[in-house]
CSV table of N, CA and C in Angstrom, one decimal:
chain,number,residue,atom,x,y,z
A,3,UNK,N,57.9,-198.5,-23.5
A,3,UNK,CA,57.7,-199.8,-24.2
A,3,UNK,C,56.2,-200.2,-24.1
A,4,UNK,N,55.7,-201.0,-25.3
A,4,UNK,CA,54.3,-201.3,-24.8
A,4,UNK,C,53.5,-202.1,-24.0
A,5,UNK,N,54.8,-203.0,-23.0
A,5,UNK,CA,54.1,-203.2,-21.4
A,5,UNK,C,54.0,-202.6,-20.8
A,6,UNK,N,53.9,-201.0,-20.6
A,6,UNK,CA,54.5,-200.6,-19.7
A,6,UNK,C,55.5,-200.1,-18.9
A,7,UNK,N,56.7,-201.1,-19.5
A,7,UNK,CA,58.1,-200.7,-19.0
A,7,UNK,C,59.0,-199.2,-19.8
A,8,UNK,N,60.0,-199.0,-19.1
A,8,UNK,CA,60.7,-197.7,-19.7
A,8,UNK,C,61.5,-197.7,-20.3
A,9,UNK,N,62.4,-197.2,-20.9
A,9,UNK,CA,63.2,-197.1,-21.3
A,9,UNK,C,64.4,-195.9,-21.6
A,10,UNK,N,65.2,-195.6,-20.9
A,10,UNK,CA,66.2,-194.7,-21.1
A,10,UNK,C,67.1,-194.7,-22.1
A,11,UNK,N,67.1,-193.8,-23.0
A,11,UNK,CA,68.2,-193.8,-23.7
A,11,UNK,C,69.5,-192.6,-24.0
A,12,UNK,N,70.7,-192.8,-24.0
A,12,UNK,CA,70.8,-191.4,-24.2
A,12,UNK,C,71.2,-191.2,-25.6
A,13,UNK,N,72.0,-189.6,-26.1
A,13,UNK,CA,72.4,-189.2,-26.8
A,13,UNK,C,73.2,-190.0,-27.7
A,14,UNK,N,74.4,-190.5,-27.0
A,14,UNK,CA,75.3,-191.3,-27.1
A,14,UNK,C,74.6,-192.8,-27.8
A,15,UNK,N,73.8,-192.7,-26.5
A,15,UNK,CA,73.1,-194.4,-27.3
A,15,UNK,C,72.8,-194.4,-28.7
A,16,UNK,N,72.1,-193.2,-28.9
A,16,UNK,CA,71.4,-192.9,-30.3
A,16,UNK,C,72.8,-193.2,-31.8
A,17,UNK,N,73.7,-192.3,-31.2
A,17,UNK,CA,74.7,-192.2,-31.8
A,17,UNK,C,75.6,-193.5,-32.1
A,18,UNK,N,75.6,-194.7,-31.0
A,18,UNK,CA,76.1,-195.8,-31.3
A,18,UNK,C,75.2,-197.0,-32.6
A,19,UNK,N,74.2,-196.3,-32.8
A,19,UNK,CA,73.1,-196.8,-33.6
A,19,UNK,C,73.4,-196.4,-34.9
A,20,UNK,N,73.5,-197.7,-35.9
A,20,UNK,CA,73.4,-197.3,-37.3
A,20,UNK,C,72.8,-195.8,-37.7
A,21,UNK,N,73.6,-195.3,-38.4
A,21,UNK,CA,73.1,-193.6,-38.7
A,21,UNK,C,72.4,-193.7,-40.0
A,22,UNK,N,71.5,-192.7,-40.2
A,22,UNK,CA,71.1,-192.2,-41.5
A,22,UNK,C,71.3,-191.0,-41.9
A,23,UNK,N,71.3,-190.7,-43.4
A,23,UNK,CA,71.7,-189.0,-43.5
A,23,UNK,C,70.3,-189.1,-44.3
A,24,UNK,N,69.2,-187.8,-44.5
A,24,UNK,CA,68.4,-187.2,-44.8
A,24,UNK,C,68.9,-185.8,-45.4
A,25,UNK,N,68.5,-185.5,-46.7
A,25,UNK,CA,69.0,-184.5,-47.4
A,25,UNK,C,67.8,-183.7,-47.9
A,26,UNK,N,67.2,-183.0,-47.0
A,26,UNK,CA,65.8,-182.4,-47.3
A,26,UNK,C,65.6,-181.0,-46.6
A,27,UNK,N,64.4,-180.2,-46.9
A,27,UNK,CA,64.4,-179.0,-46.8
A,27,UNK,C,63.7,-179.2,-44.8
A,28,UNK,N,64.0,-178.4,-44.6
A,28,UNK,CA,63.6,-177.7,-43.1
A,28,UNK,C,62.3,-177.3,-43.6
A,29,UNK,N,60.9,-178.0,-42.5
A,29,UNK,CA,59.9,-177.1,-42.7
A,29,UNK,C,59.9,-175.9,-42.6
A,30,UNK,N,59.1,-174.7,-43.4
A,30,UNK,CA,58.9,-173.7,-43.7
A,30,UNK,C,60.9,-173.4,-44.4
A,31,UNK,N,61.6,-173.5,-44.8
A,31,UNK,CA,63.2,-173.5,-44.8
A,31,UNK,C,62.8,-173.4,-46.6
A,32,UNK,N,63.7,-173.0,-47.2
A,32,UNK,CA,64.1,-172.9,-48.4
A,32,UNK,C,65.1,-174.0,-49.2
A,33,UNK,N,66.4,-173.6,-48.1
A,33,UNK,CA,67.6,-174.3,-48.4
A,33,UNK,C,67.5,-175.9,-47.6
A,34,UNK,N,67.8,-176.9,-48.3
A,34,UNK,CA,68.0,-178.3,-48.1
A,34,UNK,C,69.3,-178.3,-46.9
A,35,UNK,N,69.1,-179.3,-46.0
A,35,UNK,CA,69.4,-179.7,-45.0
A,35,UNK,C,70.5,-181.1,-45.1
A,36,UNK,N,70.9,-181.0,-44.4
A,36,UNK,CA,71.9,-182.8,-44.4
A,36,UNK,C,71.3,-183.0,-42.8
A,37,UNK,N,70.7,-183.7,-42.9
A,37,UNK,CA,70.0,-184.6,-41.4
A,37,UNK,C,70.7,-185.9,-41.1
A,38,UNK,N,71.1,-185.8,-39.9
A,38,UNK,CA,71.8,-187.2,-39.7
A,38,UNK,C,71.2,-187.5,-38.5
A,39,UNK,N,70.8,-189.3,-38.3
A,39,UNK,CA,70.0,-189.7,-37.3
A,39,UNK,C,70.0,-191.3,-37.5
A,40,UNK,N,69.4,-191.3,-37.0
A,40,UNK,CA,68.7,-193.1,-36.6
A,40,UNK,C,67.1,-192.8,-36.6
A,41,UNK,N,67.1,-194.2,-37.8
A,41,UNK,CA,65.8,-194.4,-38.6
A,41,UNK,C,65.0,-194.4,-37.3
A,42,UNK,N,63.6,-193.6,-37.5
A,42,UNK,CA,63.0,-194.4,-35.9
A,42,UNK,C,62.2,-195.5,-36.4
A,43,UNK,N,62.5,-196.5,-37.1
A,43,UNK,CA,61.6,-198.1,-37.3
A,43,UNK,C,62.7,-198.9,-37.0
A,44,UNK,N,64.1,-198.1,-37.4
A,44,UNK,CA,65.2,-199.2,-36.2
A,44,UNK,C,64.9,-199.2,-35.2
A,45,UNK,N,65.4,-197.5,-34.5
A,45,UNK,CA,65.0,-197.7,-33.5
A,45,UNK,C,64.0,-198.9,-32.4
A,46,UNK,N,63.1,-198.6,-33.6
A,46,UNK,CA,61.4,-199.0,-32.2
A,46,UNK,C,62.2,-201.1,-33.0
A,47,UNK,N,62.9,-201.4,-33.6
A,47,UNK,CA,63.2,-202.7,-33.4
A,47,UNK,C,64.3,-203.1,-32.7
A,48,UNK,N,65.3,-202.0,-32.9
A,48,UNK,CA,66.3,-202.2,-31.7
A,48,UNK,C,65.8,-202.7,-30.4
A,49,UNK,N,64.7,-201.7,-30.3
A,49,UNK,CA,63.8,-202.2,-28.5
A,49,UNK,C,63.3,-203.4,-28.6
A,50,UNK,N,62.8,-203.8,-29.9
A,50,UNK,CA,62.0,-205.3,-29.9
A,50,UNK,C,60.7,-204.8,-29.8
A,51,UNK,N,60.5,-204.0,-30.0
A,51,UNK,CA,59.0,-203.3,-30.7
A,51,UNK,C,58.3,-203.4,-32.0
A,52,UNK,N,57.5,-204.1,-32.4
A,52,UNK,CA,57.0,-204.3,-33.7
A,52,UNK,C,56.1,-203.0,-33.9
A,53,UNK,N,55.7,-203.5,-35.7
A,53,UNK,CA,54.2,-202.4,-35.7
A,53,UNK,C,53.4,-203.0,-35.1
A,54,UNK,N,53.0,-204.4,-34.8
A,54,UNK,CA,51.5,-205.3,-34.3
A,54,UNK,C,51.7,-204.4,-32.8
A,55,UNK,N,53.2,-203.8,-32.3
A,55,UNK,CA,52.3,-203.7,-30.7
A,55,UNK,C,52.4,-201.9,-30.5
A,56,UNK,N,52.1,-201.3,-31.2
A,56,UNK,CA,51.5,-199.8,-31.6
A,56,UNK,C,50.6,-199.7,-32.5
A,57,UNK,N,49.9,-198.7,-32.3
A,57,UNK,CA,48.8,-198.2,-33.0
A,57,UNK,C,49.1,-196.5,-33.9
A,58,UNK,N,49.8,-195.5,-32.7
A,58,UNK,CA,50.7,-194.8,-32.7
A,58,UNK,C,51.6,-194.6,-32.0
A,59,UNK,N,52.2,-193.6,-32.0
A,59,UNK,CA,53.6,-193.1,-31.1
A,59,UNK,C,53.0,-191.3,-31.1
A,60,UNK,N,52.9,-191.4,-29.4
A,60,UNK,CA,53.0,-190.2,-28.9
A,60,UNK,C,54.8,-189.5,-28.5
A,61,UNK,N,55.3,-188.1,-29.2
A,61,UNK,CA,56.4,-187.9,-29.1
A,61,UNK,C,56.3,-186.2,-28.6
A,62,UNK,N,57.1,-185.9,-27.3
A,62,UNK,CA,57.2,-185.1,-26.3
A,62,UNK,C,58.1,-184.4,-26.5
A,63,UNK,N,58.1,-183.3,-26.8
A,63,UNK,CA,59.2,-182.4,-26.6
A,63,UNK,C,59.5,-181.8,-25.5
A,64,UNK,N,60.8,-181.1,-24.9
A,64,UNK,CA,61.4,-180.5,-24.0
A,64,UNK,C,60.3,-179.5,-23.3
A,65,UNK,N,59.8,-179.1,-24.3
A,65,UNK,CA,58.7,-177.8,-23.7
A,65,UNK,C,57.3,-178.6,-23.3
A,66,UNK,N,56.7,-179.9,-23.3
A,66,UNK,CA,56.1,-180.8,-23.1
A,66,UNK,C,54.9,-180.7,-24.3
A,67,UNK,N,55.2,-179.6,-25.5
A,67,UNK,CA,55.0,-180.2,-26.7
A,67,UNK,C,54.1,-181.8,-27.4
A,68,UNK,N,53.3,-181.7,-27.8
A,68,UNK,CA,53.5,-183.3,-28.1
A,68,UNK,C,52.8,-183.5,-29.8
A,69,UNK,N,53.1,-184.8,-30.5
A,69,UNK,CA,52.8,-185.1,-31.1
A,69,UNK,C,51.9,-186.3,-31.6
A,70,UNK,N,51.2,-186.6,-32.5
A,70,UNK,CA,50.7,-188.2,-32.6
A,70,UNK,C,51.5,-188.6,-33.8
A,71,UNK,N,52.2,-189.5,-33.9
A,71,UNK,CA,52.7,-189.9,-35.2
A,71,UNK,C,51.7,-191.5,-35.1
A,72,UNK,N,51.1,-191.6,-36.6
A,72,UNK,CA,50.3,-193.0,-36.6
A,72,UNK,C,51.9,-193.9,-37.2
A,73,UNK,N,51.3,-195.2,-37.0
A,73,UNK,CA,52.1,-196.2,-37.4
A,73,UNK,C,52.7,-196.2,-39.2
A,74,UNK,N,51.2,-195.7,-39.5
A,74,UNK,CA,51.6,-195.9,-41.1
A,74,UNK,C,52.5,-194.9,-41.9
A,75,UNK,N,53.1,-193.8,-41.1
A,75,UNK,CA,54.1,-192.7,-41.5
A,75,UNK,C,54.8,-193.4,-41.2
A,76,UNK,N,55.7,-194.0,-40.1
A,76,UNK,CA,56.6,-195.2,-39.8
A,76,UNK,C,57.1,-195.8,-40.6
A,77,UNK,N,55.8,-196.5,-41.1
A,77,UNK,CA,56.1,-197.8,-42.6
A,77,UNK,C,56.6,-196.7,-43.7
A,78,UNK,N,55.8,-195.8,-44.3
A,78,UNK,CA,55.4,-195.3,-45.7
A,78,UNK,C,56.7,-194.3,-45.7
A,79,UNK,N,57.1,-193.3,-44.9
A,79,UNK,CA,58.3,-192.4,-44.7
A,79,UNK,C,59.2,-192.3,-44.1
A,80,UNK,N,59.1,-193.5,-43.0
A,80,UNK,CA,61.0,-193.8,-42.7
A,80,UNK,C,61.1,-192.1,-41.9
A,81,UNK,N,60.9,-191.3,-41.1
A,81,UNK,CA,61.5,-190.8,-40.6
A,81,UNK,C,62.6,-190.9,-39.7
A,82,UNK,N,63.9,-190.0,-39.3
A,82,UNK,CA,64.8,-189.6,-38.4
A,82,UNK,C,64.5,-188.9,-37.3
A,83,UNK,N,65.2,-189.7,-36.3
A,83,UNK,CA,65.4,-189.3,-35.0
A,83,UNK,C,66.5,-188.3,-35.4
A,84,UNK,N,67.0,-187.1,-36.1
A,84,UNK,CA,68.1,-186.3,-35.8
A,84,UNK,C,68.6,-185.8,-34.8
A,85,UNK,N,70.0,-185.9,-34.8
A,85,UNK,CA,71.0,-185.5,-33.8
A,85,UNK,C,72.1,-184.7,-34.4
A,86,UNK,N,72.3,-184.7,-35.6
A,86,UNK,CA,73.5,-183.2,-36.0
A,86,UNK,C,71.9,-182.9,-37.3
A,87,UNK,N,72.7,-181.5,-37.3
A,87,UNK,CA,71.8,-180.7,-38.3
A,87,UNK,C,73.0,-180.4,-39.6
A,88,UNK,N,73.5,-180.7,-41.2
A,88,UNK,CA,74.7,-180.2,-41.4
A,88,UNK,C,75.9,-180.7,-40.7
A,89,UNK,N,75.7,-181.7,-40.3
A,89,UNK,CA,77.3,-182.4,-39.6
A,89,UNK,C,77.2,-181.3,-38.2
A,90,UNK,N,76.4,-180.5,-37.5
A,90,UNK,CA,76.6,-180.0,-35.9
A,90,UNK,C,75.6,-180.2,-35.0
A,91,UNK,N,75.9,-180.7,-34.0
A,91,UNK,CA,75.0,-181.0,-32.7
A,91,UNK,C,74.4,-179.8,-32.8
A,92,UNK,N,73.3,-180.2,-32.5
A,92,UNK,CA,71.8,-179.4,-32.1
A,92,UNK,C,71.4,-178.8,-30.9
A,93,UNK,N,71.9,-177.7,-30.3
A,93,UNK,CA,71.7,-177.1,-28.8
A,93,UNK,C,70.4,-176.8,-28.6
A,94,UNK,N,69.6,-176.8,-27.6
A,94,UNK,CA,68.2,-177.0,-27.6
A,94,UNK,C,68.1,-175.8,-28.0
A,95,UNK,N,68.9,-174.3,-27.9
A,95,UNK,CA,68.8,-173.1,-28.2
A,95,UNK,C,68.1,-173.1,-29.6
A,96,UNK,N,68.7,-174.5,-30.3
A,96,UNK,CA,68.4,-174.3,-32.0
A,96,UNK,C,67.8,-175.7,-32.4
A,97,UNK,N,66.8,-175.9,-31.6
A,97,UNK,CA,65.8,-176.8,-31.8
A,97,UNK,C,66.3,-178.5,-31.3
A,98,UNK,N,67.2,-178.4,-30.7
A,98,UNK,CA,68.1,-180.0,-30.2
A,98,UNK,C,67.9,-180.2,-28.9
A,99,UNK,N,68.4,-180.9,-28.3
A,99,UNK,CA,69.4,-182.3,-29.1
A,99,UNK,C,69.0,-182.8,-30.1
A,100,UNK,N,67.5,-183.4,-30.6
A,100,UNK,CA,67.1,-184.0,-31.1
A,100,UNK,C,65.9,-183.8,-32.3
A,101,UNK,N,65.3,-184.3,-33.1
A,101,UNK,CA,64.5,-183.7,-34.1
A,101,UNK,C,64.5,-184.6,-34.9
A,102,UNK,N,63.1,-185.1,-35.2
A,102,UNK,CA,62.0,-185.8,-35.9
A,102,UNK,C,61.8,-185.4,-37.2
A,103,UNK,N,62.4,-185.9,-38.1
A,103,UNK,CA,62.2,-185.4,-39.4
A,103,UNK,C,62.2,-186.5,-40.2
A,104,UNK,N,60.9,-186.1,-41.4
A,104,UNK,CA,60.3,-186.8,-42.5
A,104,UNK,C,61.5,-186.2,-43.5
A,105,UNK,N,61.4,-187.1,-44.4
A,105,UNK,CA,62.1,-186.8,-45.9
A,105,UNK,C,60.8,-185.9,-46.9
A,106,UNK,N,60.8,-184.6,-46.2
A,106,UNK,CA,60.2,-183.6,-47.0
A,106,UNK,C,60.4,-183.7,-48.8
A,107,UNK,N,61.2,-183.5,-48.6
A,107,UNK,CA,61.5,-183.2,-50.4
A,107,UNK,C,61.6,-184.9,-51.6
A,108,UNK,N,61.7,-186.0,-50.5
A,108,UNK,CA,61.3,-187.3,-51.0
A,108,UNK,C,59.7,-187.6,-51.8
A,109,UNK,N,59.0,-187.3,-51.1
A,109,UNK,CA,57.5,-187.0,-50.8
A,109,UNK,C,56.7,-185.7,-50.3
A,110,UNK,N,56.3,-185.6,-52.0
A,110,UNK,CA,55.6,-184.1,-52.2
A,110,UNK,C,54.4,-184.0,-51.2
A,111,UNK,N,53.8,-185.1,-50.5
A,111,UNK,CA,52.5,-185.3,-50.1
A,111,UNK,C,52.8,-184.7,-48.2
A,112,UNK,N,54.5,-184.7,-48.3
A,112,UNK,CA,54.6,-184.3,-46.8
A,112,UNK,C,54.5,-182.6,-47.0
A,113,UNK,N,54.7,-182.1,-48.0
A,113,UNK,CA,54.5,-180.7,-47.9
A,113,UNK,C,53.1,-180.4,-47.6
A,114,UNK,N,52.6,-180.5,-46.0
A,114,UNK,CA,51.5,-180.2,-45.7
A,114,UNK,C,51.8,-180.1,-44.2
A,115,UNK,N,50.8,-179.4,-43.9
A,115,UNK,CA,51.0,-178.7,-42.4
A,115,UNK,C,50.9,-179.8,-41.2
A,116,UNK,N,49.8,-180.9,-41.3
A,116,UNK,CA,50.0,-181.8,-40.5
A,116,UNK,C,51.5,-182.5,-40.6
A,117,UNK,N,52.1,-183.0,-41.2
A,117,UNK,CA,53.3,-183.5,-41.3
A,117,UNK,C,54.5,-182.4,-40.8
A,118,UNK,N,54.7,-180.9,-41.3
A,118,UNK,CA,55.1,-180.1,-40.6
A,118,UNK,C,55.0,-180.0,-38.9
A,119,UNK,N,54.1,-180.1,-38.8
A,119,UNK,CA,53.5,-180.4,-37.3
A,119,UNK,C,54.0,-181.9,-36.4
A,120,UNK,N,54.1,-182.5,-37.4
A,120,UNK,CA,54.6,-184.0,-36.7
A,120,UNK,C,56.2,-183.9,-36.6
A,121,UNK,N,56.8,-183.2,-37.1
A,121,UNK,CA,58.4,-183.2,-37.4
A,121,UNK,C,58.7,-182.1,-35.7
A,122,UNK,N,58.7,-183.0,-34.9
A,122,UNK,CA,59.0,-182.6,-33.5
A,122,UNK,C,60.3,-182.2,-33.2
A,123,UNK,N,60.6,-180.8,-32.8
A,123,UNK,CA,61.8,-180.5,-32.0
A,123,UNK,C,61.9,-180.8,-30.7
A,124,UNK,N,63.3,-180.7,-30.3
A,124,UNK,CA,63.7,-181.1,-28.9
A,124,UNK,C,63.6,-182.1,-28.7
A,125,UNK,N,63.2,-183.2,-28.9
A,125,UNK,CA,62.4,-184.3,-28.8
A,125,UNK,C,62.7,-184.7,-27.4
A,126,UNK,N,62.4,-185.4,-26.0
A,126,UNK,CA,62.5,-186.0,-25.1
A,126,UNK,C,61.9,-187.5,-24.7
A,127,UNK,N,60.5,-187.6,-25.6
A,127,UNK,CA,60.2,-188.8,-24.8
A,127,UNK,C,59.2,-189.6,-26.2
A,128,UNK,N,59.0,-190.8,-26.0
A,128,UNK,CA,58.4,-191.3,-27.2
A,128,UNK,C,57.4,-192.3,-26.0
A,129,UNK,N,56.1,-192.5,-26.6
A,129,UNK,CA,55.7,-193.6,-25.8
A,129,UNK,C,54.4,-194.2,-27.0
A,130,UNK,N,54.4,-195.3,-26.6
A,130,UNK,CA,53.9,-196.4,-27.8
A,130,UNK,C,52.4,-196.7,-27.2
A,131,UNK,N,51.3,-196.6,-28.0
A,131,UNK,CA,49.4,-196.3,-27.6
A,131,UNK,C,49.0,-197.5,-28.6
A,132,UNK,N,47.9,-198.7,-28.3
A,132,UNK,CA,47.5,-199.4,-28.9
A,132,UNK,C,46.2,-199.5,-29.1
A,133,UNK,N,45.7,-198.4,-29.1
A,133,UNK,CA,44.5,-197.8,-29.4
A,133,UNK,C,44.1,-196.9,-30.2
A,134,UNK,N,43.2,-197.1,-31.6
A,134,UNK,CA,43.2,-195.8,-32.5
A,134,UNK,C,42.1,-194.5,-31.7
């Protein structure tokens, strides 16, 4: 959170959370995807997190991976927190539990390598920076 405090959530939690479906291609992927998840701008308001108290969001994957997502992808592309890939849970073997994904095929402007790059597997940890 951006005092400092933590926050655990699990799988389950995620899952009790209004869902979204995302119907877009897998970076570098051919064939279109059915992505189901929770928006992460709910999310970060479920917590009571605004955009005024981030700047970006640093996001960790399992392998300790990381990413910068700025604020303004948040607002402009609505990405997913994914948790089924095609209607099936995600074994970390195949890039799960979890997975960060933009609506690729929405917006021609995400077919670029930085945004491939931002669309994090495994995902584990999110933490909120108010500093550019």
């Amino acid at each position: 959170m951006s005092d400092g405090r933590f926050v655990d959530l699990t799988l389950n939690d995620l899952k009790q959370m209004p869902k979204r479906m995302i119907t877009t291609s897998e970076p570098n992927a051919s064939e279109a995807i059915v992505w189901t998840g929770v928006d992460l701008s709910y999310l970060l308001t479920h917590l009571k997190i605004s955009p005024d108290d981030y700047f970006f969001l640093r996001l960790e994957a399992l392998n300790k991976y990381s990413v910068v997502i700025p604020r303004e992808d948040i607002q402009r592309f609505n990405p997913i927190i994914a948790y089924l890939r095609n209607g099936k849970s995600m074994p970390i073997s195949e890039y799960g539990p979890l997975y960060l994904i933009y609506p690729f095929d929405l917006f021609p402007e995400l077919n670029a390598q930085i945004y491939f790059n931002r669309s994090i597997w495994q995902l584990s940890k999110i933490s909120l920076f108010n500093e550019n």
